[in-house]
Coordinates of C-alpha atoms in Angstrom, one line a residue:
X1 CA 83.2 176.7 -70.1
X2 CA 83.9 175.2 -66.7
X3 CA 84.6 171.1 -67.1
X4 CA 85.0 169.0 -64.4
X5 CA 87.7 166.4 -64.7
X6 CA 88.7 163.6 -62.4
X7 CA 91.2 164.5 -59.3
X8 CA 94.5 163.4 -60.5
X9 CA 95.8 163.4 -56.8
X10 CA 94.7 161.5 -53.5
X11 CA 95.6 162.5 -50.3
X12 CA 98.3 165.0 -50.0
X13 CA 101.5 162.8 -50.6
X14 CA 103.3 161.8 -53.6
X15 CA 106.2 160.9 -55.3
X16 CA 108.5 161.4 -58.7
X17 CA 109.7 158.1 -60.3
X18 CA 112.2 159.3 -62.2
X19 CA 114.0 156.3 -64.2
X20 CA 117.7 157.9 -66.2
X21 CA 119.4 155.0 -64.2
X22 CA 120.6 151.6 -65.4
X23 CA 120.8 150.1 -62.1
X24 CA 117.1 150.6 -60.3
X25 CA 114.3 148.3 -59.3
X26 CA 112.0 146.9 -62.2
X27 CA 108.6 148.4 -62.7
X28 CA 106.6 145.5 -60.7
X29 CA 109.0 145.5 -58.3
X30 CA 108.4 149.3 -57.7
X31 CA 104.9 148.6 -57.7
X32 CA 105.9 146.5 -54.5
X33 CA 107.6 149.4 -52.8
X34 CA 105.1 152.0 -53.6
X35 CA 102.1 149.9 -52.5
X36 CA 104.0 148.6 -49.5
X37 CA 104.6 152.6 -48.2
X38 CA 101.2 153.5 -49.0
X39 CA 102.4 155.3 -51.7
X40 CA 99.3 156.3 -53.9
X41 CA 100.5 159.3 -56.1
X42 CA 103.3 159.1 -59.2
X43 CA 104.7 160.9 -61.6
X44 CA 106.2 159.8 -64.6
X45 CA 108.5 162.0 -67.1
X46 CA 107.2 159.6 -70.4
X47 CA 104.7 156.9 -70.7
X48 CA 106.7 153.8 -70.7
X49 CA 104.7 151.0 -71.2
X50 CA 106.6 148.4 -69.1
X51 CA 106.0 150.7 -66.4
X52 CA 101.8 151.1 -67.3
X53 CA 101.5 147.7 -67.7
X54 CA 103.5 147.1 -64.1
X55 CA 101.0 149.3 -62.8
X56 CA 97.6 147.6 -63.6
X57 CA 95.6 146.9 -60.6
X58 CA 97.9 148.3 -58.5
X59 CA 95.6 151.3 -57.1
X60 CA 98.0 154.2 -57.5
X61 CA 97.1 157.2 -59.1
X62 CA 100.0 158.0 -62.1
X63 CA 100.6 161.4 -64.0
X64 CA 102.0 160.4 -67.1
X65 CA 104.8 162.6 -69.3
X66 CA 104.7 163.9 -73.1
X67 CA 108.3 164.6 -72.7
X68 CA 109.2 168.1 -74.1
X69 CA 111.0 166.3 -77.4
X70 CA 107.5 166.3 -78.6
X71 CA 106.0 169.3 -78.2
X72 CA 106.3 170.8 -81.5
X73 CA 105.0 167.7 -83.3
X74 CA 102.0 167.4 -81.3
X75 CA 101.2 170.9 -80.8
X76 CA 100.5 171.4 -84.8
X77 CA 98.6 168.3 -85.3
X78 CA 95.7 167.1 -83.2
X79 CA 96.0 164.0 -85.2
X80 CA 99.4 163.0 -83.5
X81 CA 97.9 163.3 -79.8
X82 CA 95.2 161.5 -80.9
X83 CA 97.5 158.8 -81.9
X84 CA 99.4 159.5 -78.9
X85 CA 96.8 159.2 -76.6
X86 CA 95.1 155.7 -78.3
X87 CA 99.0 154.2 -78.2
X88 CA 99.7 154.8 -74.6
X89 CA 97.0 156.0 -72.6
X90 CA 94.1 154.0 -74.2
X91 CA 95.4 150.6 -73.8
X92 CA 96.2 150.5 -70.6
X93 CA 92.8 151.9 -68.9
X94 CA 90.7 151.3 -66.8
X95 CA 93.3 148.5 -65.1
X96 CA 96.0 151.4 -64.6
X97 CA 95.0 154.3 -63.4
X98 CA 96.5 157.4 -65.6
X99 CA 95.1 160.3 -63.8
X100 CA 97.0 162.8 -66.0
X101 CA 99.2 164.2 -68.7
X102 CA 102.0 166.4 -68.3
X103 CA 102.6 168.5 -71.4
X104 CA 106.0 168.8 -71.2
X105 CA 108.1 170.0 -67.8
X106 CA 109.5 173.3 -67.3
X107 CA 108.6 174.7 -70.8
X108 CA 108.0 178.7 -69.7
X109 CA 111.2 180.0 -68.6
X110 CA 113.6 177.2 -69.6
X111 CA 115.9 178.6 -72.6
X112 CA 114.5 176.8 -75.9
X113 CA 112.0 179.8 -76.4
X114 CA 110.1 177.9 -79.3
X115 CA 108.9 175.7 -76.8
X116 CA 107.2 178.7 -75.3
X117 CA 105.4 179.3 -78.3
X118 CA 104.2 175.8 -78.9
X119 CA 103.1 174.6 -75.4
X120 CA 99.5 176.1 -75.5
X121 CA 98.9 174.9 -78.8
X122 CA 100.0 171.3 -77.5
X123 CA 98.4 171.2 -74.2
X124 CA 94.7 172.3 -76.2
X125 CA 95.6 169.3 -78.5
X126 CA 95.9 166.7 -76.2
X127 CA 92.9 167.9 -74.3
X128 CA 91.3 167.9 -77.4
X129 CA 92.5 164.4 -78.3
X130 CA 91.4 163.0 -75.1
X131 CA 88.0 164.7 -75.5
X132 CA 87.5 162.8 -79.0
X133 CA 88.2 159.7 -77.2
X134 CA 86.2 160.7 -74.0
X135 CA 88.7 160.4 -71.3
X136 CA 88.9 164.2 -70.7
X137 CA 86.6 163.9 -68.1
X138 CA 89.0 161.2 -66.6
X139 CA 92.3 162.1 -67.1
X140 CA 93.9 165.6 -66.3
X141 CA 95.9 167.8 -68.5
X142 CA 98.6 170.2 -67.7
X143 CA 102.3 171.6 -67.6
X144 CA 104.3 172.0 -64.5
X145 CA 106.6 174.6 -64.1
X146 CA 110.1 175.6 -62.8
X147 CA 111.0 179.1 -60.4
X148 CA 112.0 180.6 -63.3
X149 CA 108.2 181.4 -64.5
X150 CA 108.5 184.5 -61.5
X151 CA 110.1 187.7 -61.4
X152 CA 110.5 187.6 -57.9
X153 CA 109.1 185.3 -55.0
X154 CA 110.5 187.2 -52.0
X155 CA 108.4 188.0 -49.5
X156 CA 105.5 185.7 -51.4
X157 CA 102.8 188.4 -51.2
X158 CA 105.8 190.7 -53.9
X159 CA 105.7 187.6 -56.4
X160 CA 104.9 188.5 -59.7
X161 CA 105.1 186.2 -63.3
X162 CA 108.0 187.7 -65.6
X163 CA 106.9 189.8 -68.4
X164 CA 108.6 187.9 -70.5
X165 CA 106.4 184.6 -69.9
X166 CA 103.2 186.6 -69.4
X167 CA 102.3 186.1 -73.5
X168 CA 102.4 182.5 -73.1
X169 CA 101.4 182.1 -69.3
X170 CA 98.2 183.6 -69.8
X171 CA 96.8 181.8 -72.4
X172 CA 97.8 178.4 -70.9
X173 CA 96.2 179.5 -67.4
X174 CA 93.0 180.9 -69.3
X175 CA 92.9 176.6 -70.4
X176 CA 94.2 175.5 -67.6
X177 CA 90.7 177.3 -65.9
X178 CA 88.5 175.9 -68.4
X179 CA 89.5 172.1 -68.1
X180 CA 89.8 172.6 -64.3
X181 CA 93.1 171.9 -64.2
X182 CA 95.1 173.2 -61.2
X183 CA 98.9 174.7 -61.5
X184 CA 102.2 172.8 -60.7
X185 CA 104.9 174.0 -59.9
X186 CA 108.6 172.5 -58.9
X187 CA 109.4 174.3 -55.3
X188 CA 113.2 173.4 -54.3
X189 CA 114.2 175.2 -50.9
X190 CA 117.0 172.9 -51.2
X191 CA 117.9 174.8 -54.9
X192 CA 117.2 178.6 -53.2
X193 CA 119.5 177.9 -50.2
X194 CA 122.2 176.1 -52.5
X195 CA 122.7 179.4 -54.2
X196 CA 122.7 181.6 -51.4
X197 CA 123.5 179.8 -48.3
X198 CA 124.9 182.7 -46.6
X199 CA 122.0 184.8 -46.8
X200 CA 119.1 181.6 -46.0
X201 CA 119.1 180.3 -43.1
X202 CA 119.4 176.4 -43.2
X203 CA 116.7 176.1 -41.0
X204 CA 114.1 177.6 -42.3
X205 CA 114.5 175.5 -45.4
X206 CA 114.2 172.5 -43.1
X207 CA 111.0 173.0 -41.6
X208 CA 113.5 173.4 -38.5
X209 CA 113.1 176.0 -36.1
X210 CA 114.0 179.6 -37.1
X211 CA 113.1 183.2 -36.8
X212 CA 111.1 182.6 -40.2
X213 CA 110.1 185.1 -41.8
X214 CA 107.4 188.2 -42.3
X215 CA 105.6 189.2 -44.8
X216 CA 104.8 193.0 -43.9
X217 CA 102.3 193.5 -46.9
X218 CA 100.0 190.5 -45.9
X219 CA 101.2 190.8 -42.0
X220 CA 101.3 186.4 -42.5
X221 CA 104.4 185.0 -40.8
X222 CA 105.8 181.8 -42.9
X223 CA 108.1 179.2 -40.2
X224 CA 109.4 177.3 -43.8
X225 CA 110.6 178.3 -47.2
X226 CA 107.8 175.6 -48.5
X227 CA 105.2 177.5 -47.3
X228 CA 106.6 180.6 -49.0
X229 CA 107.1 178.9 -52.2
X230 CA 104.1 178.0 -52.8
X231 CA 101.8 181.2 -51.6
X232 CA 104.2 182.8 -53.7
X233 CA 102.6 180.9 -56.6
X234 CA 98.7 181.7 -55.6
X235 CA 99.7 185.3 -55.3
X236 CA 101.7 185.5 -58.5
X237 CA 98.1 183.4 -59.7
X238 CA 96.3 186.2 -58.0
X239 CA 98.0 188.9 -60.0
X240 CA 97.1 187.3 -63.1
X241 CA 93.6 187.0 -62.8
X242 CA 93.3 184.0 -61.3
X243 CA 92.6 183.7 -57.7
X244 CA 90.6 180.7 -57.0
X245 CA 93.3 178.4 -59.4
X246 CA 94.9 175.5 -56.8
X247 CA 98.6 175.1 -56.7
X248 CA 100.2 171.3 -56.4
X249 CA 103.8 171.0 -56.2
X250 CA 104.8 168.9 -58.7
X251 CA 108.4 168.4 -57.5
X252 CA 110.3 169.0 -54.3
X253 CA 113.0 167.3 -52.6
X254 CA 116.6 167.5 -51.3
X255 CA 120.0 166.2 -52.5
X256 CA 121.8 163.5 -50.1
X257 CA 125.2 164.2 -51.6
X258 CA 126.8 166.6 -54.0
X259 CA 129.9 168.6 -55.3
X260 CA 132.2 170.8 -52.8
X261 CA 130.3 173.8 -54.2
X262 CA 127.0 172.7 -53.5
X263 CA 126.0 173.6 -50.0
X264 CA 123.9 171.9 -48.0
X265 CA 123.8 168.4 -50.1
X266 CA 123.7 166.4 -47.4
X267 CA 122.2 162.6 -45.8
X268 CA 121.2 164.8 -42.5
X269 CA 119.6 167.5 -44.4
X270 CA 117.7 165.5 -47.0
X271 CA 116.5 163.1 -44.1
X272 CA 115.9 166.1 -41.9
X273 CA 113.8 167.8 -45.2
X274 CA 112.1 165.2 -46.2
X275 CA 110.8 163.8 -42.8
X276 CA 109.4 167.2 -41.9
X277 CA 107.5 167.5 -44.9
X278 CA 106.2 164.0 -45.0
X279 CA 105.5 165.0 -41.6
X280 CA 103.5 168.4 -42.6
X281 CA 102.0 167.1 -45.5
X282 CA 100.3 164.0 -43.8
X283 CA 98.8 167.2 -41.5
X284 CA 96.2 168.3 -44.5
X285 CA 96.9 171.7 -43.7
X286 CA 97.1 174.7 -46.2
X287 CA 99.6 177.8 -46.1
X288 CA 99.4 180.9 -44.1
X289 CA 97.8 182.6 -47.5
X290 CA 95.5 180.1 -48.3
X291 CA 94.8 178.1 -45.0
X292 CA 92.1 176.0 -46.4
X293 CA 94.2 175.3 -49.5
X294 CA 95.4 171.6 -48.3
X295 CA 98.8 171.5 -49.3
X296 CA 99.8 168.5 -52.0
X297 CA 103.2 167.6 -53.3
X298 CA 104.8 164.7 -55.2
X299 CA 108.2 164.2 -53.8
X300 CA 111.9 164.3 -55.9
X301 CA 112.5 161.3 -56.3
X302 CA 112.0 157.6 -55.6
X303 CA 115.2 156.9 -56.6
X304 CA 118.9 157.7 -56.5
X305 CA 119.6 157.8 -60.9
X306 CA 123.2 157.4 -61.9
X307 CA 122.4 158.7 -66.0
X308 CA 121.3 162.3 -64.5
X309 CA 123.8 164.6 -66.1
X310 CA 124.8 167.8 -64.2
X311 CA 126.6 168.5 -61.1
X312 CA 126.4 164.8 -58.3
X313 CA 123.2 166.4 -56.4
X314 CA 121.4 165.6 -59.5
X315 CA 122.1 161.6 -58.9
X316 CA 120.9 162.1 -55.5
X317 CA 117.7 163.2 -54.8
X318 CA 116.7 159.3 -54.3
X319 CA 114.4 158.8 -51.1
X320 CA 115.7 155.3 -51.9
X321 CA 118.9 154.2 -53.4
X322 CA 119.2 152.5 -56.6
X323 CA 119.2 148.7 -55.3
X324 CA 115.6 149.0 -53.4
X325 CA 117.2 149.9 -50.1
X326 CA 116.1 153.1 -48.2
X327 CA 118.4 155.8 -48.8
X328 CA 118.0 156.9 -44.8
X329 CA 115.7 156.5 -42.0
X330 CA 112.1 158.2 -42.4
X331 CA 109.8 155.6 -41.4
X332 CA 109.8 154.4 -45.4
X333 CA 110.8 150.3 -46.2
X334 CA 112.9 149.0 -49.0
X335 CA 112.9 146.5 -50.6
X336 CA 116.6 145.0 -49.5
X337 CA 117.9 145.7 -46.1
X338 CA 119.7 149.0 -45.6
X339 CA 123.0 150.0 -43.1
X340 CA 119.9 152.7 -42.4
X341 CA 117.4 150.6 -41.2
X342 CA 116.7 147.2 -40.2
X343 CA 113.5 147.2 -41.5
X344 CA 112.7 146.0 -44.8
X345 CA 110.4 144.9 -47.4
X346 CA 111.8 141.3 -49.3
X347 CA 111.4 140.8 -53.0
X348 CA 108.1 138.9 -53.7
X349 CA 109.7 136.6 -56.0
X350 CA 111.7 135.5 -53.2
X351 CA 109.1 134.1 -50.7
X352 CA 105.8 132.3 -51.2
X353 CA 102.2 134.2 -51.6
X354 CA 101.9 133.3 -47.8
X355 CA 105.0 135.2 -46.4
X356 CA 104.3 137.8 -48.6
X357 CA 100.9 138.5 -47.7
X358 CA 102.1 138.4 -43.8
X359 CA 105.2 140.8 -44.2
X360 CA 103.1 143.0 -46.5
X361 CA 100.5 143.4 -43.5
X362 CA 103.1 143.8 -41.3
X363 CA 104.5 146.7 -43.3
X364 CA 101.0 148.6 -43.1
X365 CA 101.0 148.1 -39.0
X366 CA 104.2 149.0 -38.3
X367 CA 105.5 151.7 -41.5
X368 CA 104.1 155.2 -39.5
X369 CA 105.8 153.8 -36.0
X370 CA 108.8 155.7 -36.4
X371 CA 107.8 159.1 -38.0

């Protein structure tokens, strides 16, 4: 069967709103910020209902999160999604628009291997569930995944998905083609170079200029590790048995500060990595592989959060810092003044309906000036 299920993406830009922080904006006031950059794509990790209900009328597209905590529950009982699905998906439609379901995030590859063995099962459930209700022509279901699903990714036309996964990967692609549903993954040049910053050059993970490099096999010359990343994905796809599949990246970004250990973790190379691609993506171009493939990302991540655990990269992936201010200067507006930028966006609650409306218009003439 081949269904056809509502695009859970517009454009080619979007954005992670992660929320493990006790210090960052509240939901209508990210609605503010989002709106007021043209923001029109989120992601989610759960499905917080302060956060749905923030989001009614608001226009953007959200991917909502069944975080990986439930997996096994829902993935041997198409009773629970059902349930799932009616307490918070159901309630807040049509007025927020909840384009999708992630089924957990970086399940195949990631070290609890039961999850492995029960993401299939869930992901068919919570189609399933959605089917009963009929939404699964509106809302899309799938799983993104992490690097750690390939064997190897270097030069993109050698990638290959481990043998390992390959049980588990199959089935869930063989779905993911039925439902229409296209593959994610999370693509960090920031996370390859970190780890062997001697060997990558800097700026080719940049989008800055470099040598690049070639891929003999295909004879495709790639000018950015982005690029790479992701044909590496529609050849491993290709490889599989699954050529004409779509790849999104679901997460991508670049850490403004980290440890002594973590090169590269950086305000001038996060600004630098993250202005480029903004730049690229608003291009609706596709990679050398698949050139009219437009490329789509959601960005890591709205917000500096200070409850990430791990090493201080982690707590800084923020294209905004955690009091509404922009974290530095790539033609985005907070909503506080920032030592990076002058230019702003004020809390509504803090002006009349009047000055609003005029500083939010002002915001749409003036946010692409500086890119």
């Amino acid at each position: 069967m081949q269904v056809l299920v509502a695009d859970a993406f517009t454009g080619t830009y979007g954005i992670n709103y992660g929320r493990l922080a006790d210090n960052i904006p509240a939901p209508e006031s990210v609605v503010t910020l989002l709106r007021a950059n043209k923001i029109k794509n989120v992601r989610i990790y759960d499905a917080d209902h302060s956060v749905l209900t923030a989001f009614k009328d608001s226009e953007i597209q959200i991917i909502i999160g069944l975080g990986n905590e439930f997996l096994k529950d829902i993935s041997v009982n198409e009773d629970r999604a059902i349930e799932w699905v009616k307490i918070n998906v159901q309630p807040y439609l049509p007025g927020t628009l909840i384009r999708g379901i992630a089924v957990g995030n970086e399940i195949l590859g990631g070290g609890d291997t039961e999850l492995w063995e029960v993401l299939v099962p869930a992901v068919k459930n919570v189609y399933n569930a959605l089917d009963k209700l009929d939404l699964s022509h509106k809302i899309e279901v799938s799983s993104p995944h992490s690097e750690a699903v390939f064997e190897n990714t270097y030069p993109p036309s050698a990638a290959v998905f481990k043998e390992s996964i390959l049980p588990y990967m199959l089935p869930l692609l063989n779905f993911s083609k039925q439902i229409g549903s296209p593959f994610y993954i999370n693509a960090y040049p920031f996370l390859a170079y970190k780890s062997d910053p001697s060997h990558i050059d800097l700026n080719y993970a940049l989008f800055e200029k470099s040598s690049g490099i070639y891929d003999a096999k295909t004879k495709l010359h790639y000018d950015n590790m982005f690029e790479a990343m992701i044909d590496a994905a529609y050849f491993a796809l290709e490889k599989a048995g699954f050529e004409k599949m779509p790849v999104i990246c679901s997460e991508t970004g670049w850490a403004s500060q980290g440890d002594e250990n973590e090169a590269g973790a950086n305000v001038k190379n996060a600004r630098t990595y993250n202005n480029n691609l903004h730049k690229l993506l608003l291009k609706k171009k596709g990679t050398p592989h698949r050139p009219k493939m437009v490329m789509r990302a959601y960005i890591f991540a709205l917000f500096n959060e200070n409850q990430k655990p791990g090493p201080t990269s982690e707590r800084n992936f923020g294209l905004f810092k955690a009091d509404g201010s922009i974290a530095y200067k790539i033609g985005f507006r907070g909503l506080v003044p920032s030592s990076a930028s002058k230019d702003f966006v004020l809390r509504g609650g803090f002006w009349s309906s009047q000055w609003f409306v005029a500083l939010a218009s002002a915001v749409v003439l003036t946010q692409f000036l500086d890119l």
